[in-house]
Amino acid sequence: GNSVTQMEGPVTLSEEAFLTINCTYTATGYPSLFWYVQYPGEGLQLLLKATKADDKGSNKGFEATYRKETTSFHLEKGSVQVSDSAVYFCALSNTGNQFYFGTGTSLTVIP
Amino acid sequence: DTGVSQNPRHKITKRGQNVTFRCDPISEHNRLYWYRQTLGQGPEFLTYFQNEAQLEKSRLLSDRFSAERPKGSFSTLEIQRTEQGDSAMYLCASSLTGFNNLGEQYFGPGTRLTVT
């Protein structure tokens, strides 16, 4: 079946620290992989995506590389800001019909 | 366009009552998805529409749940004979998706349902 496992939170970092949020997946076929972000009081927004192995998605300083050999799609940012405080969800879709989300990782960045 | 909207934002109902939620997607989007999210969990897929056709439903969607998208624009999700376990945030998302093109999903703010 299809599933996503995310690093449990919450995560608290100081401003300018390096961020990694781990995500591994189980899927049939060759899924597309996504990171969504939910800022406080807002709906989910697509942060970045990758559609095939070795693709790197990037946006707003965040990056994630689709690693087929380790079935992973870890989210990284070199220097986090207070404004990055949010809940981050890893997700996959095989066909664009069904999307499978992880449980979310809450990030708090303190000044 | 102001994005995906959902109404109501909050709904409190008594067990056994029926409730209906509405989702207005971004106007040119052909796909519309419904998800359920409980506290501490990610969104869980319920169903999706391609224009007015409901193409897929989760096996988790019981017979008490029904969704429509009559003219391929807005959609409604109805829950009959609500149970306390139905308490959750119900999310709607829309996308412009073509053949072999996985369109970005835009999410609404959700409807929070509390069943007492």
mmCIF file of C-alpha atoms in Angstrom:
data_model
loop_
_atom_site.group_PDB
_atom_site.id
_atom_site.type_symbol
_atom_site.label_atom_id
_atom_site.label_comp_id
_atom_site.label_asym_id
_atom_site.label_seq_id
_atom_site.Cartn_x
_atom_site.Cartn_y
_atom_site.Cartn_z
ATOM 1 C CA GLY A 1 0.000 0.000 0.000
ATOM 2 C CA ASN A 2 0.874 3.674 0.071
ATOM 3 C CA SER A 3 1.947 5.482 3.214
ATOM 4 C CA VAL A 4 4.161 8.257 4.494
ATOM 5 C CA THR A 5 6.105 8.266 7.748
ATOM 6 C CA GLN A 6 7.279 11.554 9.136
ATOM 7 C CA MET A 7 9.661 12.490 11.861
ATOM 8 C CA GLU A 8 7.727 13.163 15.018
ATOM 9 C CA GLY A 9 7.694 16.606 16.488
ATOM 10 C CA PRO A 10 7.466 19.061 17.817
ATOM 11 C CA VAL A 11 10.751 20.558 16.694
ATOM 12 C CA THR A 12 12.101 23.727 18.292
ATOM 13 C CA LEU A 13 15.053 25.541 16.766
ATOM 14 C CA SER A 14 16.808 28.828 17.234
ATOM 15 C CA GLU A 15 16.752 31.313 14.375
ATOM 16 C CA GLU A 16 19.409 30.593 11.723
ATOM 17 C CA ALA A 17 19.728 26.948 12.752
ATOM 18 C CA PHE A 18 19.769 24.144 10.185
ATOM 19 C CA LEU A 19 16.521 22.243 9.723
ATOM 20 C CA THR A 20 15.938 18.650 8.697
ATOM 21 C CA ILE A 21 12.541 16.970 8.822
ATOM 22 C CA ASN A 22 12.684 13.323 7.845
ATOM 23 C CA CYS A 23 10.136 11.697 5.575
ATOM 24 C CA THR A 24 10.103 8.149 4.263
ATOM 25 C CA TYR A 25 7.470 6.554 2.123
ATOM 26 C CA THR A 26 6.045 3.254 0.969
ATOM 27 C CA ALA A 27 4.412 3.212 -2.421
ATOM 28 C CA THR A 28 3.510 1.095 -5.378
ATOM 29 C CA GLY A 29 4.996 2.331 -8.609
ATOM 30 C CA TYR A 30 6.701 5.689 -8.914
ATOM 31 C CA PRO A 31 4.904 8.320 -6.874
ATOM 32 C CA SER A 32 5.258 12.069 -6.891
ATOM 33 C CA LEU A 33 6.344 13.486 -3.550
ATOM 34 C CA PHE A 34 5.321 16.719 -1.871
ATOM 35 C CA TRP A 35 5.906 18.907 1.136
ATOM 36 C CA TYR A 36 2.979 21.017 2.320
ATOM 37 C CA VAL A 37 3.127 23.703 4.989
ATOM 38 C CA GLN A 38 0.371 24.983 7.235
ATOM 39 C CA TYR A 39 0.999 28.326 8.896
ATOM 40 C CA PRO A 40 -0.991 29.155 12.023
ATOM 41 C CA GLY A 41 -4.599 29.916 11.160
ATOM 42 C CA GLU A 42 -4.160 29.171 7.454
ATOM 43 C CA GLY A 43 -4.885 26.325 5.056
ATOM 44 C CA LEU A 44 -2.305 23.903 3.710
ATOM 45 C CA GLN A 45 -0.041 25.260 0.977
ATOM 46 C CA LEU A 46 2.229 23.393 -1.378
ATOM 47 C CA LEU A 47 5.838 24.121 -0.426
ATOM 48 C CA LEU A 48 7.677 21.995 -2.982
ATOM 49 C CA LYS A 49 7.393 18.817 -4.999
ATOM 50 C CA ALA A 50 9.412 16.260 -6.952
ATOM 51 C CA THR A 51 7.971 13.970 -9.576
ATOM 52 C CA LYS A 52 10.767 11.461 -10.219
ATOM 53 C CA ALA A 53 13.814 9.926 -8.624
ATOM 54 C CA ASP A 54 16.752 12.272 -7.990
ATOM 55 C CA ASP A 55 14.619 15.353 -8.606
ATOM 56 C CA LYS A 56 15.177 18.156 -6.138
ATOM 57 C CA GLY A 57 12.265 20.345 -5.202
ATOM 58 C CA SER A 58 13.024 23.772 -3.786
ATOM 59 C CA ASN A 59 11.138 26.854 -2.642
ATOM 60 C CA LYS A 60 11.669 29.674 -0.119
ATOM 61 C CA GLY A 61 15.069 28.261 0.844
ATOM 62 C CA PHE A 62 13.664 24.790 1.529
ATOM 63 C CA GLU A 63 14.883 21.774 -0.422
ATOM 64 C CA ALA A 64 14.058 18.089 -0.644
ATOM 65 C CA THR A 65 15.532 15.405 -2.884
ATOM 66 C CA TYR A 66 13.575 12.383 -4.091
ATOM 67 C CA ARG A 67 15.697 9.379 -3.092
ATOM 68 C CA LYS A 68 14.299 6.186 -4.529
ATOM 69 C CA GLU A 69 17.015 3.965 -3.082
ATOM 70 C CA THR A 70 16.192 5.020 0.467
ATOM 71 C CA THR A 71 12.507 5.840 -0.224
ATOM 72 C CA SER A 72 13.015 9.209 1.401
ATOM 73 C CA PHE A 73 12.172 12.865 0.789
ATOM 74 C CA HIS A 74 13.723 14.760 3.687
ATOM 75 C CA LEU A 75 13.038 18.474 4.005
ATOM 76 C CA GLU A 76 15.994 20.775 4.683
ATOM 77 C CA LYS A 77 16.664 24.450 5.157
ATOM 78 C CA GLY A 78 20.031 25.958 5.883
ATOM 79 C CA SER A 79 18.920 28.825 8.092
ATOM 80 C CA VAL A 80 15.426 28.935 9.548
ATOM 81 C CA GLN A 81 13.549 32.108 10.424
ATOM 82 C CA VAL A 82 10.827 32.789 12.963
ATOM 83 C CA SER A 83 8.409 33.075 10.032
ATOM 84 C CA ASP A 84 9.056 29.400 9.167
ATOM 85 C CA SER A 85 7.185 28.321 12.301
ATOM 86 C CA ALA A 86 4.422 26.076 10.986
ATOM 87 C CA VAL A 87 3.343 22.464 10.600
ATOM 88 C CA TYR A 88 4.987 20.603 7.724
ATOM 89 C CA PHE A 89 3.369 17.636 5.976
ATOM 90 C CA CYS A 90 5.041 15.162 3.652
ATOM 91 C CA ALA A 91 2.743 13.586 1.059
ATOM 92 C CA LEU A 92 2.759 11.288 -1.944
ATOM 93 C CA SER A 93 0.522 10.572 -4.880
ATOM 94 C CA ASN A 94 0.781 7.861 -7.466
ATOM 95 C CA THR A 95 -1.797 9.061 -9.905
ATOM 96 C CA GLY A 96 -2.982 12.424 -8.703
ATOM 97 C CA ASN A 97 -6.181 10.737 -7.649
ATOM 98 C CA GLN A 98 -5.385 9.908 -4.050
ATOM 99 C CA PHE A 99 -2.905 11.760 -1.896
ATOM 100 C CA TYR A 100 -1.382 10.230 1.222
ATOM 101 C CA PHE A 101 -0.167 12.564 3.947
ATOM 102 C CA GLY A 102 2.124 12.055 6.897
ATOM 103 C CA THR A 103 1.074 13.057 10.392
ATOM 104 C CA GLY A 104 2.807 16.433 10.220
ATOM 105 C CA THR A 105 5.774 17.911 12.066
ATOM 106 C CA SER A 106 5.328 21.076 14.068
ATOM 107 C CA LEU A 107 8.255 23.500 13.857
ATOM 108 C CA THR A 108 8.767 26.423 16.212
ATOM 109 C CA VAL A 109 11.633 28.818 15.564
ATOM 110 C CA ILE A 110 12.630 31.041 18.454
ATOM 111 C CA PRO A 111 14.496 34.330 18.050
ATOM 112 C CA ASP B 1 -10.058 34.818 -7.354
ATOM 113 C CA THR B 2 -9.712 34.551 -3.600
ATOM 114 C CA GLY B 3 -8.955 30.860 -3.461
ATOM 115 C CA VAL B 4 -10.889 27.896 -2.128
ATOM 116 C CA SER B 5 -13.627 28.761 0.321
ATOM 117 C CA GLN B 6 -15.541 26.511 2.693
ATOM 118 C CA ASN B 7 -18.710 27.069 4.660
ATOM 119 C CA PRO B 8 -19.446 26.954 7.453
ATOM 120 C CA ARG B 9 -16.100 27.310 9.191
ATOM 121 C CA HIS B 10 -17.418 25.696 12.339
ATOM 122 C CA LYS B 11 -20.354 23.393 12.959
ATOM 123 C CA ILE B 12 -21.557 21.958 16.236
ATOM 124 C CA THR B 13 -24.249 19.323 15.995
ATOM 125 C CA LYS B 14 -25.859 16.684 18.141
ATOM 126 C CA ARG B 15 -25.263 13.037 17.508
ATOM 127 C CA GLY B 16 -27.736 11.651 15.032
ATOM 128 C CA GLN B 17 -28.274 14.911 13.150
ATOM 129 C CA ASN B 18 -27.377 15.433 9.490
ATOM 130 C CA VAL B 19 -24.878 18.087 8.440
ATOM 131 C CA THR B 20 -23.859 19.505 5.076
ATOM 132 C CA PHE B 21 -20.712 21.395 4.190
ATOM 133 C CA ARG B 22 -20.015 23.421 1.095
ATOM 134 C CA CYS B 23 -16.804 23.965 -0.834
ATOM 135 C CA ASP B 24 -16.280 26.562 -3.562
ATOM 136 C CA PRO B 25 -13.109 25.760 -5.501
ATOM 137 C CA ILE B 26 -11.009 28.072 -7.604
ATOM 138 C CA SER B 27 -13.223 28.724 -10.584
ATOM 139 C CA GLU B 28 -11.228 27.157 -13.415
ATOM 140 C CA HIS B 29 -10.134 24.099 -11.445
ATOM 141 C CA ASN B 30 -11.482 20.806 -12.741
ATOM 142 C CA ARG B 31 -10.593 18.625 -9.749
ATOM 143 C CA LEU B 32 -12.013 18.862 -6.266
ATOM 144 C CA TYR B 33 -10.923 16.772 -3.294
ATOM 145 C CA TRP B 34 -12.369 16.209 0.169
ATOM 146 C CA TYR B 35 -10.189 15.255 3.130
ATOM 147 C CA ARG B 36 -10.740 14.684 6.823
ATOM 148 C CA GLN B 37 -8.150 15.698 9.394
ATOM 149 C CA THR B 38 -8.183 14.814 13.060
ATOM 150 C CA LEU B 39 -5.977 16.335 15.729
ATOM 151 C CA GLY B 40 -2.338 15.373 15.351
ATOM 152 C CA GLN B 41 -2.899 13.628 12.029
ATOM 153 C CA GLY B 42 -2.403 14.534 8.419
ATOM 154 C CA PRO B 43 -5.277 14.965 5.978
ATOM 155 C CA GLU B 44 -6.978 11.693 5.100
ATOM 156 C CA PHE B 45 -8.368 11.359 1.581
ATOM 157 C CA LEU B 46 -12.144 10.909 1.349
ATOM 158 C CA THR B 47 -13.118 11.424 -2.285
ATOM 159 C CA TYR B 48 -12.434 13.447 -5.406
ATOM 160 C CA PHE B 49 -14.281 14.794 -8.433
ATOM 161 C CA GLN B 50 -13.159 15.401 -11.955
ATOM 162 C CA ASN B 51 -15.587 18.094 -13.055
ATOM 163 C CA GLU B 52 -18.986 16.755 -11.945
ATOM 164 C CA ALA B 53 -17.983 13.086 -11.863
ATOM 165 C CA GLN B 54 -17.056 11.488 -8.562
ATOM 166 C CA LEU B 55 -14.213 9.227 -9.648
ATOM 167 C CA GLU B 56 -12.839 7.776 -6.466
ATOM 168 C CA LYS B 57 -13.919 7.242 -2.882
ATOM 169 C CA SER B 58 -11.866 6.061 0.033
ATOM 170 C CA ARG B 59 -12.777 2.704 1.510
ATOM 171 C CA LEU B 60 -12.927 4.593 4.795
ATOM 172 C CA LEU B 61 -15.904 6.619 3.575
ATOM 173 C CA SER B 62 -18.957 5.068 5.172
ATOM 174 C CA ASP B 63 -22.421 4.997 3.627
ATOM 175 C CA ARG B 64 -23.400 7.898 5.858
ATOM 176 C CA PHE B 65 -21.148 10.190 3.823
ATOM 177 C CA SER B 66 -22.160 11.495 0.436
ATOM 178 C CA ALA B 67 -20.618 14.142 -1.767
ATOM 179 C CA GLU B 68 -21.843 15.914 -4.867
ATOM 180 C CA ARG B 69 -20.538 18.387 -7.379
ATOM 181 C CA PRO B 70 -23.630 18.935 -9.492
ATOM 182 C CA LYS B 71 -22.372 21.352 -12.115
ATOM 183 C CA GLY B 72 -18.677 20.796 -11.786
ATOM 184 C CA SER B 73 -18.307 23.918 -9.696
ATOM 185 C CA PHE B 74 -19.066 23.919 -5.955
ATOM 186 C CA SER B 75 -19.325 20.705 -3.985
ATOM 187 C CA THR B 76 -21.243 19.578 -0.924
ATOM 188 C CA LEU B 77 -20.340 16.922 1.607
ATOM 189 C CA GLU B 78 -23.197 15.539 3.670
ATOM 190 C CA ILE B 79 -22.890 13.384 6.744
ATOM 191 C CA GLN B 80 -26.053 11.627 7.852
ATOM 192 C CA ARG B 81 -26.743 10.439 11.390
ATOM 193 C CA THR B 82 -23.567 11.983 12.730
ATOM 194 C CA GLU B 83 -21.502 10.137 15.307
ATOM 195 C CA GLN B 84 -18.979 11.488 17.777
ATOM 196 C CA GLY B 85 -16.225 9.867 15.743
ATOM 197 C CA ASP B 86 -17.094 12.178 12.865
ATOM 198 C CA SER B 87 -15.720 15.132 14.805
ATOM 199 C CA ALA B 88 -12.826 16.428 12.704
ATOM 200 C CA MET B 89 -11.708 19.157 10.341
ATOM 201 C CA TYR B 90 -13.073 18.621 6.837
ATOM 202 C CA LEU B 91 -10.820 20.033 4.157
ATOM 203 C CA CYS B 92 -11.531 20.759 0.544
ATOM 204 C CA ALA B 93 -8.881 21.236 -2.139
ATOM 205 C CA SER B 94 -9.018 21.956 -5.839
ATOM 206 C CA SER B 95 -6.558 21.664 -8.694
ATOM 207 C CA LEU B 96 -6.247 22.083 -12.430
ATOM 208 C CA THR B 97 -5.094 18.696 -13.548
ATOM 209 C CA GLY B 98 -4.769 17.300 -17.022
ATOM 210 C CA PHE B 99 -3.643 13.987 -18.416
ATOM 211 C CA ASN B 100 -0.219 13.200 -16.978
ATOM 212 C CA ASN B 101 -0.195 16.576 -15.277
ATOM 213 C CA LEU B 102 -0.373 16.540 -11.508
ATOM 214 C CA GLY B 103 -1.765 19.952 -10.718
ATOM 215 C CA GLU B 104 -1.027 21.715 -7.469
ATOM 216 C CA GLN B 105 -3.759 21.353 -4.894
ATOM 217 C CA TYR B 106 -5.053 24.525 -3.275
ATOM 218 C CA PHE B 107 -6.644 23.935 0.094
ATOM 219 C CA GLY B 108 -9.501 25.740 1.743
ATOM 220 C CA PRO B 109 -9.481 26.735 5.418
ATOM 221 C CA GLY B 110 -11.617 23.758 6.413
ATOM 222 C CA THR B 111 -14.863 23.184 8.292
ATOM 223 C CA ARG B 112 -14.447 22.078 11.880
ATOM 224 C CA LEU B 113 -17.209 19.683 12.921
ATOM 225 C CA THR B 114 -17.943 18.910 16.542
ATOM 226 C CA VAL B 115 -20.495 16.215 17.306
ATOM 227 C CA THR B 116 -21.805 16.319 20.867
#
